[in-house]
Amino acid sequence: ILFQIFDAFKSRLHDSNSKVNQVALETMHKMIPLLKDNLSPVINMLIPAMVDNNLNSKNPGIYTAATNVIQALCQHLDNYLLLQPFCTKAQFLNGKAKQDMTEKLA
């Protein structure tokens, strides 16, 4: 059931409507401390949805919400769960997003 919920939710994380996108990121930020390592089955699906367009967003609200989500992941999930998806994102992103992900990896 976790897959079904987050499969539907992930499309909101990169919605074309910036307000929907930002609220989804802010909601994700609130959910991470509650779910913690229980997110492990869906983390490889969620990280690209949270990072791809949001960390390079020119909208300051979306960028801030995305960086808050990444910070919450680092605080509340086992770093082992984040290593592979963060490495993959750092390798293939560009601009500010690449810099942000590389800093988190370091």
Short mmCIF file of C-alpha atoms in Angstrom, two decimals:
data_model
loop_
_atom_site.label_atom_id
_atom_site.label_comp_id
_atom_site.label_asym_id
_atom_site.label_seq_id
_atom_site.Cartn_x
_atom_site.Cartn_y
_atom_site.Cartn_z
CA ILE A 1 0.00 0.00 0.00
CA LEU A 2 2.97 2.34 0.60
CA PHE A 3 3.87 2.03 -3.09
CA GLN A 4 0.35 2.95 -4.16
CA ILE A 5 0.23 6.00 -1.91
CA PHE A 6 3.62 7.36 -2.90
CA ASP A 7 3.20 6.48 -6.57
CA ALA A 8 0.19 8.80 -6.61
CA PHE A 9 1.94 11.39 -4.42
CA LYS A 10 5.16 11.58 -6.45
CA SER A 11 3.43 13.21 -9.42
CA ARG A 12 2.48 16.09 -7.10
CA LEU A 13 6.18 16.55 -6.28
CA HIS A 14 6.78 17.78 -9.81
CA ASP A 15 3.36 19.17 -10.66
CA SER A 16 3.30 21.92 -13.29
CA ASN A 17 1.30 24.08 -10.87
CA SER A 18 3.98 25.62 -8.63
CA LYS A 19 1.61 25.96 -5.66
CA VAL A 20 0.69 22.27 -5.79
CA ASN A 21 4.37 21.39 -6.17
CA GLN A 22 5.40 23.49 -3.19
CA VAL A 23 2.63 22.15 -0.92
CA ALA A 24 3.59 18.59 -1.88
CA LEU A 25 7.21 19.25 -0.94
CA GLU A 26 6.17 20.87 2.35
CA THR A 27 3.92 17.90 3.08
CA MET A 28 6.74 15.49 2.32
CA HIS A 29 8.93 17.45 4.74
CA LYS A 30 6.34 16.86 7.47
CA MET A 31 5.94 13.16 6.65
CA ILE A 32 9.64 12.23 6.71
CA PRO A 33 10.12 12.48 10.52
CA LEU A 34 6.97 10.42 11.02
CA LEU A 35 7.81 7.64 8.55
CA LYS A 36 11.63 7.62 8.89
CA ASP A 37 13.21 4.37 7.66
CA ASN A 38 9.76 3.04 6.73
CA LEU A 39 10.26 5.09 3.57
CA SER A 40 13.05 2.75 2.48
CA PRO A 41 10.90 0.77 -0.02
CA VAL A 42 9.94 3.94 -1.89
CA ILE A 43 13.03 6.12 -1.43
CA ASN A 44 14.44 5.35 -4.90
CA MET A 45 11.15 6.50 -6.41
CA LEU A 46 10.79 9.60 -4.24
CA ILE A 47 14.25 11.14 -4.39
CA PRO A 48 14.19 11.76 -8.17
CA ALA A 49 10.68 13.22 -7.86
CA MET A 50 11.80 15.53 -5.05
CA VAL A 51 15.12 16.56 -6.57
CA ASP A 52 15.00 16.64 -10.37
CA ASN A 53 13.28 19.96 -11.08
CA ASN A 54 12.88 21.30 -7.58
CA LEU A 55 16.51 21.91 -6.61
CA ASN A 56 17.02 23.92 -9.80
CA SER A 57 13.74 25.80 -9.45
CA LYS A 58 13.84 29.56 -9.86
CA ASN A 59 10.84 29.73 -7.50
CA PRO A 60 12.38 30.41 -4.06
CA GLY A 61 9.51 28.67 -2.23
CA ILE A 62 9.97 25.46 -4.20
CA TYR A 63 13.76 25.54 -3.87
CA THR A 64 13.54 26.10 -0.11
CA ALA A 65 10.94 23.35 0.30
CA ALA A 66 13.12 20.94 -1.72
CA THR A 67 16.24 21.69 0.32
CA ASN A 68 14.22 21.24 3.52
CA VAL A 69 13.08 17.81 2.28
CA ILE A 70 16.65 16.76 1.49
CA GLN A 71 17.75 17.97 4.94
CA ALA A 72 14.93 16.03 6.61
CA LEU A 73 15.91 12.88 4.72
CA CYS A 74 19.48 13.27 5.98
CA GLN A 75 18.31 13.81 9.56
CA HIS A 76 15.72 11.06 9.80
CA LEU A 77 16.78 8.24 7.48
CA ASP A 78 19.73 5.92 7.68
CA ASN A 79 22.47 7.40 5.50
CA TYR A 80 22.97 4.00 3.91
CA LEU A 81 19.50 4.28 2.34
CA LEU A 82 20.37 7.66 0.83
CA LEU A 83 23.85 6.96 -0.49
CA GLN A 84 22.96 5.33 -3.83
CA PRO A 85 20.09 7.64 -4.84
CA PHE A 86 22.07 10.74 -3.82
CA CYS A 87 25.13 9.55 -5.79
CA THR A 88 23.00 8.92 -8.85
CA LYS A 89 21.38 12.34 -8.63
CA ALA A 90 24.71 14.12 -8.03
CA GLN A 91 26.16 12.39 -11.08
CA PHE A 92 23.40 13.35 -13.52
CA LEU A 93 22.12 16.72 -12.27
CA ASN A 94 23.51 20.09 -13.26
CA GLY A 95 23.67 23.59 -11.82
CA LYS A 96 22.70 24.36 -8.25
CA ALA A 97 21.04 20.96 -7.83
CA LYS A 98 24.34 19.16 -8.57
CA GLN A 99 26.13 21.39 -6.07
CA ASP A 100 23.48 20.81 -3.37
CA MET A 101 23.53 17.02 -3.82
CA THR A 102 27.33 16.88 -3.85
CA GLU A 103 27.43 18.86 -0.58
CA LYS A 104 24.96 16.42 1.01
CA LEU A 105 27.09 13.48 -0.10
CA ALA A 106 30.20 15.05 1.40
#
